[in-house]
């Protein structure tokens, strides 16, 4: 269900400037998947539950959730530089909180 909402909002953001945001979506998806693969290969991170069990990384999440956060951050970030750091700081902490809820369902 979460993937549906994220996909909806991606298209909502992409309709403003498809070429620029589409390229940003593609580059952020590839970069996120590459960095995730490197971290899994080195042993810094592991994913015991994946939608595609043959892949060492959650490839669907890397090409939906990570680009969504990037598109959201670029589209809706504050214009003043003093507010950009707290904005991205909040985005990272919200993502970490969601990750904790996914990894430890008994905390919900």
XYZ file of C-alpha atoms in Angstrom:
108
model
C 0.000 0.000 0.000
C 2.872 2.353 0.805
C 4.356 1.790 -2.652
C 1.041 2.880 -4.206
C 1.013 6.180 -2.311
C 4.665 6.850 -3.071
C 4.115 6.104 -6.765
C 1.138 8.491 -6.812
C 3.139 11.338 -5.256
C 6.085 10.711 -7.586
C 3.871 11.285 -10.600
C 2.375 14.341 -8.899
C 5.880 15.805 -8.547
C 7.042 14.616 -11.989
C 4.224 16.401 -13.814
C 5.801 19.797 -13.041
C 8.964 19.225 -15.073
C 9.139 15.663 -16.339
C 12.581 15.878 -17.964
C 14.411 17.365 -14.997
C 12.618 15.414 -12.261
C 12.623 12.233 -14.346
C 16.388 12.411 -14.746
C 16.754 13.145 -11.034
C 14.496 10.157 -10.249
C 16.579 7.866 -12.459
C 19.950 9.054 -11.114
C 18.832 8.883 -7.468
C 17.423 5.379 -7.969
C 20.655 4.132 -9.537
C 22.803 5.839 -6.907
C 20.672 4.503 -4.046
C 20.750 0.960 -5.422
C 24.507 1.136 -6.028
C 25.296 2.454 -2.539
C 22.959 -0.093 -0.971
C 24.656 -2.895 -2.919
C 28.104 -1.661 -1.835
C 27.049 -1.523 1.833
C 25.555 -5.020 1.645
C 28.669 -6.361 -0.133
C 30.984 -4.893 2.504
C 28.798 -6.266 5.291
C 27.637 -2.984 6.797
C 23.988 -3.800 6.210
C 21.765 -6.805 5.526
C 18.183 -7.239 4.406
C 16.665 -10.479 5.739
C 13.218 -9.766 4.229
C 13.003 -8.664 0.576
C 10.228 -8.676 -1.994
C 12.568 -10.283 -4.545
C 14.477 -12.991 -2.630
C 17.134 -13.516 -5.347
C 18.392 -9.951 -5.056
C 20.850 -9.086 -2.250
C 19.200 -5.666 -1.821
C 15.537 -4.562 -1.762
C 15.566 -3.405 -5.373
C 11.898 -2.344 -5.521
C 12.276 -0.137 -2.461
C 15.505 1.344 -3.807
C 13.735 2.441 -7.002
C 10.564 3.741 -5.307
C 11.209 5.054 -1.793
C 14.699 6.559 -2.197
C 13.872 8.543 -5.378
C 10.628 9.707 -3.760
C 12.536 11.206 -0.831
C 14.947 12.874 -3.241
C 12.147 14.292 -5.417
C 10.224 15.451 -2.360
C 13.321 17.073 -0.880
C 14.205 18.898 -4.076
C 10.662 20.024 -4.840
C 9.566 21.141 -1.380
C 12.798 22.206 0.314
C 12.797 25.713 1.801
C 14.337 28.471 -0.283
C 16.398 29.921 2.577
C 19.600 28.033 3.290
C 19.145 28.343 7.049
C 16.084 26.101 6.870
C 17.446 23.512 4.421
C 19.548 21.655 6.989
C 16.677 21.178 9.489
C 14.396 20.180 6.603
C 16.710 17.417 5.376
C 17.564 16.481 8.954
C 13.865 15.937 9.606
C 13.483 13.901 6.411
C 16.356 11.600 7.391
C 14.995 11.101 10.894
C 11.499 10.337 9.610
C 12.986 7.740 7.257
C 14.978 6.212 10.124
C 11.861 6.094 12.311
C 9.915 4.322 9.559
C 12.788 1.873 9.144
C 12.687 1.080 12.878
C 8.935 0.438 12.642
C 9.487 -1.923 9.721
C 12.377 -3.791 11.358
C 10.717 -4.072 14.762
C 6.935 -4.457 14.272
C 6.352 -5.043 17.994
C 7.106 -1.319 18.601
C 3.973 -0.174 16.745
